Tab-separated table of C-alpha atoms in Angstrom:
chain	number	residue	atom	x	y	z
N	1	MET	CA	-40.790	72.267	100.106
N	2	LEU	CA	-40.443	70.255	97.143
N	3	LYS	CA	-37.950	71.376	94.445
N	4	ARG	CA	-39.448	71.698	91.048
N	5	GLN	CA	-37.512	69.957	88.314
N	6	ASN	CA	-37.542	71.472	84.850
N	7	PRO	CA	-38.009	68.824	82.257
N	8	SER	CA	-35.632	69.150	79.323
N	9	SER	CA	-37.155	70.017	76.046
N	10	PRO	CA	-36.729	67.566	73.220
N	11	GLU	CA	-34.906	70.002	70.947
N	12	HIS	CA	-32.299	70.793	73.556
N	13	SER	CA	-31.870	67.359	75.082
N	14	ARG	CA	-29.107	65.096	73.548
N	15	ASP	CA	-28.788	61.338	74.087
N	16	PRO	CA	-25.110	60.504	74.544
N	17	ALA	CA	-25.755	56.751	74.186
N	18	ALA	CA	-27.296	57.330	70.792
N	19	ASP	CA	-24.289	59.340	69.544
N	20	GLY	CA	-21.866	56.804	70.881
N	21	GLY	CA	-23.791	53.957	69.212
N	22	ALA	CA	-23.715	55.659	65.794
N	23	LEU	CA	-19.955	56.163	65.925
N	24	SER	CA	-19.466	52.560	66.969
N	25	MET	CA	-21.461	51.168	63.993
N	26	SER	CA	-19.576	53.300	61.467
N	27	HIS	CA	-16.242	52.048	62.775
N	28	ASN	CA	-17.336	48.371	62.599
N	29	ASP	CA	-18.472	48.714	58.971
N	30	SER	CA	-15.086	50.114	57.965
N	31	ARG	CA	-13.255	47.306	59.738
N	32	SER	CA	-15.465	44.649	58.041
N	33	LEU	CA	-14.800	46.141	54.626
N	34	LEU	CA	-11.037	46.160	55.340
N	35	ASN	CA	-11.135	42.519	56.410
N	36	LEU	CA	-13.052	41.528	53.262
N	37	SER	CA	-10.497	43.295	51.073
N	38	GLN	CA	-7.603	41.551	52.797
N	39	LEU	CA	-9.384	38.203	52.346
N	40	VAL	CA	-9.791	38.763	48.591
N	41	LEU	CA	-6.170	39.848	48.214
N	42	SER	CA	-4.883	36.858	50.167
N	43	ALA	CA	-6.831	34.491	47.881
N	44	GLY	CA	-4.591	35.429	44.940
N	45	GLN	CA	-5.497	36.294	41.381
N	46	ILE	CA	-8.578	34.722	39.881
N	47	LYS	CA	-7.488	32.074	37.312
N	48	PRO	CA	-9.121	32.305	33.919
N	49	SER	CA	-11.303	29.457	32.708
N	50	PRO	CA	-9.549	26.814	30.600
N	51	ALA	CA	-11.925	27.630	27.783
N	52	LEU	CA	-10.474	31.129	27.591
N	53	LYS	CA	-6.920	29.932	27.023
N	54	HIS	CA	-5.657	30.447	23.498
N	55	SER	CA	-4.282	27.446	21.605
N	56	LYS	CA	-0.619	27.595	20.616
N	57	ILE	CA	-0.904	24.987	17.783
N	58	THR	CA	0.396	26.315	14.467
N	59	TYR	CA	-1.721	25.344	11.480
N	60	PHE	CA	-0.568	25.177	7.883
N	61	GLU	CA	-2.234	26.226	4.667
N	62	VAL	CA	-1.744	23.882	1.718
N	63	GLU	CA	-2.129	25.444	-1.694
N	64	ILE	CA	-3.083	22.916	-4.417
N	65	VAL	CA	-1.862	24.020	-7.870
N	66	ASP	CA	-2.485	22.286	-11.184
N	67	MET	CA	0.838	20.989	-12.516
N	68	GLN	CA	0.062	21.710	-16.163
N	69	SER	CA	-1.637	25.124	-16.036
N	70	LYS	CA	-0.019	26.298	-12.752
N	71	LYS	CA	-3.427	27.616	-11.697
N	72	GLN	CA	-4.587	27.394	-8.125
N	73	ILE	CA	-7.275	24.760	-7.618
N	74	CYS	CA	-8.004	25.295	-3.926
N	75	ILE	CA	-6.464	26.030	-0.550
N	76	VAL	CA	-6.707	23.491	2.245
N	77	ASP	CA	-6.552	25.538	5.454
N	78	LYS	CA	-6.132	24.669	9.129
N	79	VAL	CA	-3.953	21.617	8.511
N	80	PRO	CA	-2.403	20.382	11.791
N	81	PRO	CA	1.355	19.682	11.816
N	82	ALA	CA	0.749	15.985	12.500
N	83	SER	CA	-1.293	15.574	9.322
N	84	THR	CA	-0.052	13.462	6.406
N	85	ILE	CA	-0.394	13.711	2.658
N	86	LEU	CA	-3.299	11.284	2.870
N	87	ASP	CA	-5.122	13.651	5.252
N	88	VAL	CA	-4.603	16.492	2.783
N	89	LYS	CA	-5.977	14.300	-0.026
N	90	HIS	CA	-9.119	13.609	1.998
N	91	LYS	CA	-9.665	17.332	2.649
N	92	PHE	CA	-8.963	18.062	-1.003
N	93	HIS	CA	-11.591	15.450	-1.928
N	94	LYS	CA	-14.167	17.274	0.212
N	95	ALA	CA	-13.438	20.499	-1.648
N	96	CYS	CA	-13.303	18.797	-5.073
N	97	PRO	CA	-15.456	15.613	-4.921
N	98	GLN	CA	-14.548	14.562	-8.477
N	99	TRP	CA	-11.012	13.641	-7.353
N	100	TYR	CA	-11.002	10.915	-4.728
N	101	PRO	CA	-7.779	10.382	-2.703
N	102	SER	CA	-6.373	7.404	-4.648
N	103	ARG	CA	-6.674	9.400	-7.880
N	104	VAL	CA	-4.753	12.414	-6.572
N	105	GLY	CA	-1.014	12.702	-7.142
N	106	LEU	CA	0.763	15.459	-5.189
N	107	GLN	CA	4.295	16.695	-5.824
N	108	LEU	CA	6.426	19.171	-3.929
N	109	GLU	CA	8.112	20.197	-7.200
N	110	ARG	CA	6.704	20.162	-10.701
N	111	ASN	CA	9.075	17.505	-12.000
N	112	GLY	CA	9.593	15.781	-8.662
N	113	PRO	CA	8.336	12.382	-7.513
N	114	PHE	CA	4.850	11.861	-6.157
N	115	LEU	CA	4.688	12.193	-2.380
N	116	LYS	CA	3.772	9.076	-0.434
N	117	ASP	CA	0.617	9.135	1.657
N	118	SER	CA	2.609	8.580	4.838
N	119	VAL	CA	4.733	11.757	4.464
N	120	SER	CA	3.972	14.314	7.203
N	121	ILE	CA	3.090	17.877	6.322
N	122	GLN	CA	5.459	19.280	8.922
N	123	SER	CA	8.437	17.660	7.186
N	124	LEU	CA	7.617	19.598	3.995
N	125	ALA	CA	6.965	22.980	5.594
N	126	VAL	CA	9.341	25.874	5.082
N	127	SER	CA	6.692	28.425	6.050
N	128	SER	CA	3.052	28.317	7.103
N	129	ILE	CA	1.988	28.058	3.430
N	130	ILE	CA	2.882	24.877	1.495
N	131	THR	CA	2.435	24.646	-2.274
N	132	LEU	CA	1.778	21.206	-3.767
N	133	TYR	CA	1.343	20.367	-7.458
N	134	PHE	CA	-1.645	18.236	-8.417
N	135	THR	CA	-1.767	15.525	-11.094
N	136	ASP	CA	-4.821	13.469	-11.969
N	137	LEU	CA	-3.640	9.846	-11.873
N	138	GLY	CA	-6.792	8.585	-13.562
N	139	GLN	CA	-9.172	5.908	-12.373
N	140	GLN	CA	-7.528	3.648	-9.803
N	141	VAL	CA	-7.961	0.049	-8.652
N	142	GLY	CA	-6.595	-1.724	-5.593
N	143	TRP	CA	-3.570	-4.003	-5.910
N	144	THR	CA	-5.573	-6.969	-4.646
N	145	THR	CA	-8.226	-6.402	-7.322
N	146	PHE	CA	-5.463	-5.932	-9.895
N	147	PHE	CA	-3.786	-9.294	-9.253
N	148	LEU	CA	-6.987	-11.258	-8.679
N	149	THR	CA	-8.330	-10.106	-12.036
N	150	GLU	CA	-5.020	-10.650	-13.799
N	151	TYR	CA	-4.593	-14.224	-12.486
N	152	THR	CA	-8.212	-15.428	-12.540
N	153	GLY	CA	-8.465	-14.889	-16.295
N	154	PRO	CA	-5.677	-17.323	-17.320
N	155	LEU	CA	-7.019	-19.972	-14.945
N	156	LEU	CA	-10.513	-19.925	-16.479
N	157	ILE	CA	-9.393	-19.399	-20.079
N	158	TYR	CA	-7.078	-22.405	-20.020
N	159	LEU	CA	-9.862	-24.646	-18.660
N	160	LEU	CA	-12.171	-23.541	-21.486
N	161	PHE	CA	-9.621	-24.748	-24.042
N	162	TYR	CA	-8.906	-27.901	-22.028
N	163	ILE	CA	-12.516	-29.121	-22.233
N	164	ARG	CA	-12.351	-28.509	-26.018
N	165	LEU	CA	-15.453	-26.431	-26.603
N	166	SER	CA	-17.241	-27.020	-29.891
N	167	THR	CA	-16.835	-23.337	-30.739
N	168	ILE	CA	-13.034	-23.701	-30.578
N	169	TYR	CA	-12.190	-27.182	-31.925
N	170	ASP	CA	-13.835	-29.554	-34.341
N	171	GLN	CA	-15.726	-32.105	-32.282
N	172	VAL	CA	-15.257	-34.993	-34.706
N	173	GLU	CA	-11.503	-34.485	-34.738
N	174	SER	CA	-11.438	-34.102	-30.945
N	175	ARG	CA	-13.107	-37.496	-30.453
N	176	LYS	CA	-10.773	-39.298	-32.855
N	177	ASN	CA	-7.444	-38.099	-31.466
N	178	PHE	CA	-6.165	-39.509	-28.199
N	179	ARG	CA	-4.896	-36.998	-25.626
N	180	HIS	CA	-1.294	-37.455	-24.653
N	181	PRO	CA	-0.683	-37.561	-20.846
N	182	VAL	CA	1.402	-34.377	-21.126
N	183	VAL	CA	-1.799	-32.482	-22.058
N	184	HIS	CA	-3.372	-33.393	-18.706
N	185	LEU	CA	-0.124	-32.717	-16.861
N	186	ALA	CA	0.210	-29.316	-18.525
N	187	CYS	CA	-3.331	-28.394	-17.454
N	188	PHE	CA	-2.538	-29.411	-13.868
N	189	CYS	CA	0.722	-27.424	-13.781
N	190	HIS	CA	-0.820	-24.340	-15.392
N	191	CYS	CA	-3.764	-24.319	-12.953
N	192	LEU	CA	-1.448	-24.939	-10.000
N	193	HIS	CA	0.683	-21.941	-11.002
N	194	TYR	CA	-2.206	-19.475	-11.073
N	195	ILE	CA	-4.014	-20.929	-8.054
N	196	ARG	CA	-0.787	-20.368	-6.096
N	197	HIS	CA	-0.675	-16.763	-7.308
N	198	LEU	CA	-4.302	-16.196	-6.271
N	199	LEU	CA	-3.840	-17.670	-2.798
N	200	GLU	CA	-0.642	-15.701	-2.219
N	201	THR	CA	-2.401	-12.510	-3.294
N	202	LEU	CA	-5.073	-13.096	-0.666
N	203	PHE	CA	-3.023	-14.461	2.228
N	204	VAL	CA	0.720	-13.801	1.734
N	205	HIS	CA	1.554	-10.621	-0.152
N	206	LYS	CA	1.537	-7.217	1.553
N	207	PHE	CA	0.833	-4.385	-0.850
N	208	SER	CA	1.997	-0.790	-0.325
N	209	GLU	CA	0.198	2.426	-1.276
N	210	GLY	CA	-2.889	0.405	-2.136
N	211	HIS	CA	-3.739	1.514	-5.701
N	212	THR	CA	-2.585	1.475	-9.313
N	213	PRO	CA	-4.048	3.052	-12.479
N	214	LEU	CA	-6.815	1.094	-14.187
N	215	LYS	CA	-4.928	1.237	-17.496
N	216	ASN	CA	-2.131	-0.857	-15.952
N	217	MET	CA	-4.619	-3.587	-15.086
N	218	ILE	CA	-5.991	-3.532	-18.624
N	219	LYS	CA	-2.474	-3.922	-20.049
N	220	GLY	CA	-1.647	-6.764	-17.673
N	221	CYS	CA	-4.883	-8.603	-18.398
N	222	ALA	CA	-4.401	-8.218	-22.154
N	223	PHE	CA	-0.891	-9.694	-21.882
N	224	TYR	CA	-1.688	-12.650	-19.613
N	225	TRP	CA	-5.114	-13.461	-21.042
N	226	GLY	CA	-3.945	-13.167	-24.641
N	227	PHE	CA	-0.899	-15.400	-24.202
N	228	THR	CA	-2.921	-17.932	-22.186
N	229	SER	CA	-5.408	-18.238	-25.060
N	230	TRP	CA	-2.577	-18.796	-27.530
N	231	ILE	CA	-0.768	-21.309	-25.287
N	232	ALA	CA	-3.912	-23.262	-24.370
N	233	TYR	CA	-5.077	-23.440	-27.976
N	234	TYR	CA	-1.885	-25.201	-29.114
N	235	ILE	CA	-1.439	-27.545	-26.140
N	236	ASN	CA	-5.069	-28.718	-26.142
N	237	HIS	CA	-5.404	-28.936	-29.913
N	238	PRO	CA	-6.401	-32.406	-31.209
N	239	ARG	CA	-3.281	-32.399	-33.433
N	240	TYR	CA	-0.874	-31.482	-30.649
N	241	THR	CA	2.498	-33.245	-30.989
N	242	PRO	CA	4.099	-34.532	-27.731
N	243	PRO	CA	7.723	-33.652	-26.805
N	244	SER	CA	10.541	-35.149	-28.858
N	245	PHE	CA	12.269	-37.016	-26.016
N	246	GLY	CA	9.082	-38.494	-24.666
N	247	HIS	CA	8.475	-39.468	-21.068
N	248	LYS	CA	11.912	-38.492	-19.704
N	249	GLN	CA	11.686	-34.955	-21.033
N	250	VAL	CA	8.201	-34.515	-19.609
N	251	SER	CA	9.077	-36.034	-16.204
N	252	TYR	CA	12.248	-34.042	-15.586
N	253	ALA	CA	10.659	-30.806	-16.751
N	254	ALA	CA	7.581	-31.386	-14.575
N	255	LEU	CA	9.783	-32.077	-11.550
N	256	ALA	CA	11.747	-28.867	-12.172
N	257	PHE	CA	8.466	-26.960	-12.564
N	258	LEU	CA	7.132	-28.207	-9.218
N	259	MET	CA	10.401	-27.379	-7.449
N	260	CYS	CA	10.369	-23.846	-8.843
N	261	GLU	CA	6.745	-23.397	-7.768
N	262	ALA	CA	7.582	-24.558	-4.243
N	263	GLY	CA	10.653	-22.318	-4.118
N	264	ASN	CA	8.672	-19.314	-5.314
N	265	HIS	CA	6.088	-19.855	-2.592
N	266	PHE	CA	8.645	-20.160	0.223
N	267	ILE	CA	10.499	-17.060	-0.990
N	268	ASN	CA	7.275	-15.042	-1.030
N	269	VAL	CA	6.492	-16.174	2.496
N	270	ALA	CA	9.998	-15.118	3.611
N	271	LEU	CA	9.580	-11.698	1.960
N	272	SER	CA	6.243	-11.174	3.713
N	273	HIS	CA	8.046	-11.565	7.081
N	274	GLN	CA	10.835	-9.155	6.162
N	275	THR	CA	11.275	-7.714	9.676
N	276	SER	CA	14.038	-8.090	12.217
N	277	SER	CA	13.669	-9.923	15.510
N	278	GLU	CA	14.306	-6.679	17.421
N	279	GLY	CA	11.158	-4.970	16.256
N	280	ASN	CA	9.462	-3.591	13.175
N	281	LYS	CA	12.701	-2.654	11.428
N	282	THR	CA	12.828	-4.059	7.894
N	283	CYS	CA	15.800	-6.268	7.130
N	284	PHE	CA	16.972	-8.313	4.174
N	285	PRO	CA	15.709	-11.931	4.440
N	286	SER	CA	18.319	-14.460	5.381
N	287	PRO	CA	18.295	-18.154	4.403
N	288	THR	CA	16.718	-20.570	6.881
N	289	TYR	CA	16.796	-24.335	7.299
N	290	ASN	CA	14.446	-24.507	4.286
N	291	PRO	CA	16.663	-25.388	1.250
N	292	PHE	CA	14.440	-23.361	-1.080
N	293	THR	CA	15.513	-20.165	0.722
N	294	TRP	CA	19.227	-20.829	0.208
N	295	LEU	CA	18.996	-18.991	-3.106
N	296	PHE	CA	19.136	-15.786	-1.043
N	297	LEU	CA	22.867	-16.463	-0.747
N	298	LEU	CA	23.345	-15.891	-4.491
N	299	VAL	CA	20.648	-13.465	-5.671
N	300	SER	CA	18.658	-10.645	-4.130
N	301	CYS	CA	15.392	-11.468	-5.969
N	302	PRO	CA	15.062	-15.268	-5.896
N	303	ASN	CA	11.290	-15.091	-6.414
N	304	TYR	CA	11.916	-13.868	-9.969
N	305	THR	CA	14.512	-16.610	-10.455
N	306	TYR	CA	12.006	-19.281	-9.495
N	307	GLU	CA	9.275	-17.671	-11.616
N	308	ALA	CA	11.531	-17.707	-14.670
N	309	GLY	CA	12.482	-21.326	-13.908
N	310	SER	CA	8.797	-22.314	-13.806
N	311	TRP	CA	8.102	-20.997	-17.290
N	312	ILE	CA	11.316	-22.402	-18.771
N	313	SER	CA	10.417	-25.812	-17.330
N	314	PHE	CA	6.873	-25.525	-18.683
N	315	THR	CA	8.318	-24.728	-22.111
N	316	VAL	CA	10.525	-27.842	-22.047
N	317	MET	CA	7.658	-29.988	-20.767
N	318	THR	CA	5.159	-28.968	-23.475
N	319	GLN	CA	7.639	-28.115	-26.258
N	320	THR	CA	5.420	-25.481	-27.882
N	321	LEU	CA	6.424	-22.211	-29.548
N	322	PRO	CA	3.806	-19.969	-27.786
N	323	VAL	CA	5.047	-21.077	-24.363
N	324	GLY	CA	8.655	-20.425	-25.413
N	325	ILE	CA	7.837	-16.891	-26.569
N	326	PHE	CA	5.896	-16.192	-23.384
N	327	ALA	CA	8.749	-17.544	-21.222
N	328	PHE	CA	11.279	-15.406	-23.120
N	329	LEU	CA	9.232	-12.232	-22.565
N	330	MET	CA	8.677	-13.084	-18.907
N	331	VAL	CA	12.407	-13.573	-18.316
N	332	ILE	CA	13.138	-10.161	-19.855
N	333	GLN	CA	10.411	-8.428	-17.840
N	334	MET	CA	11.382	-10.059	-14.559
N	335	SER	CA	15.065	-9.277	-15.096
N	336	LEU	CA	14.124	-5.593	-15.425
N	337	TRP	CA	12.051	-5.769	-12.251
N	338	ALA	CA	14.886	-7.568	-10.468
N	339	GLN	CA	17.464	-4.944	-11.500
N	340	LYS	CA	15.222	-2.157	-10.242
N	341	LYS	CA	14.596	-3.887	-6.921
N	342	HIS	CA	18.280	-4.793	-6.590
N	343	LYS	CA	19.229	-1.115	-6.742
N	344	LEU	CA	16.778	-0.362	-3.931
N	345	TYR	CA	18.221	-3.217	-1.881
N	346	LEU	CA	21.735	-1.833	-2.381
N	347	LYS	CA	20.645	1.470	-0.854
N	348	LYS	CA	18.872	-0.106	2.118
N	349	PHE	CA	20.854	-3.298	2.790
N	350	TYR	CA	24.256	-2.671	1.208
N	351	PRO	CA	26.378	-5.038	3.348
N	352	GLU	CA	23.964	-7.939	2.826
N	353	VAL	CA	23.407	-7.679	-0.946
N	354	ARG	CA	26.636	-6.109	-2.238
N	355	ARG	CA	28.031	-9.463	-3.448
N	356	LYS	CA	24.738	-10.819	-4.815
N	357	ALA	CA	23.345	-10.792	-8.345
N	358	ALA	CA	19.866	-9.490	-9.105
N	359	MET	CA	18.167	-12.590	-10.551
N	360	ILE	CA	20.593	-14.945	-12.311
N	361	PRO	CA	22.858	-16.732	-9.781
N	362	ILE	CA	26.539	-15.863	-10.177
N	363	ILE	CA	29.199	-17.439	-7.956
N	364	PHE	CA	31.960	-14.965	-7.161
């Protein structure tokens, strides 16, 4: 007989493979999640993007105050520590366009000196807010423009008198009177003097700070142009009287004039190369093999000595009162400039200049 098997009903039958498979999958998922967590932790902390880093640069605020009224004009903010006074002037110009940088004078104290453009803001800072006093320096011109205008005028004015324009001299009298050779020599020396000044302005001199008030140029032009007109009128006049001692006086004076002009040029060239051989450090010029530079042994401002010698020689050569007055005023003015520069030299180069005079050679 065959045994009858009772099939199991679905609701009572249980598949052990299915239960075992479900437990196995749940265990694998947990292990995978644990491994992923350990992988993230072993990778270390996530570094922030460089763009999210905060800058540690400290900025300054510069308060611009009117020196007269003590009222605040503006505040220049976010000024980096490496900025200079010139940078502040440019930012101030953007805020107040009517005052361009060369017209702005800034002082740390009301009665203090004007700050140079090269001064750094960080050197002035006591706190994050810096107060500077503003002064309107007026309309400015560059030093090159200043000297070119001042020296071009005398050159052209003298030539106008030399050709004896009909509007200046009587033409009949001009044709009758013979011109003494000293008149031609004086024109040559006068033109040579100002041509040298013009060429040195363009190619030799090095100007600092770059600007000066326009009123100073007007004063300088009035002085030089006015005296040149007076001098040229007398020397080129048809009734001009030659020097008392004749040819010898003219020759010796002309030779002295040319030597002073040459000496002045070589001194200016030496001053333009006023740096030491070690680097960019400024040093007091020392005499070289050039004899014209040996005057450095006696005076600290030999360029003024030679300039005064040129005008004294020109006075002796022409023997005219206007030239003598002009030479006298020039000697006084240059002696004042020399004394001022000599004091600065004493502070900077004391051992080298302590036994020197300012402009007039004195043998100790």
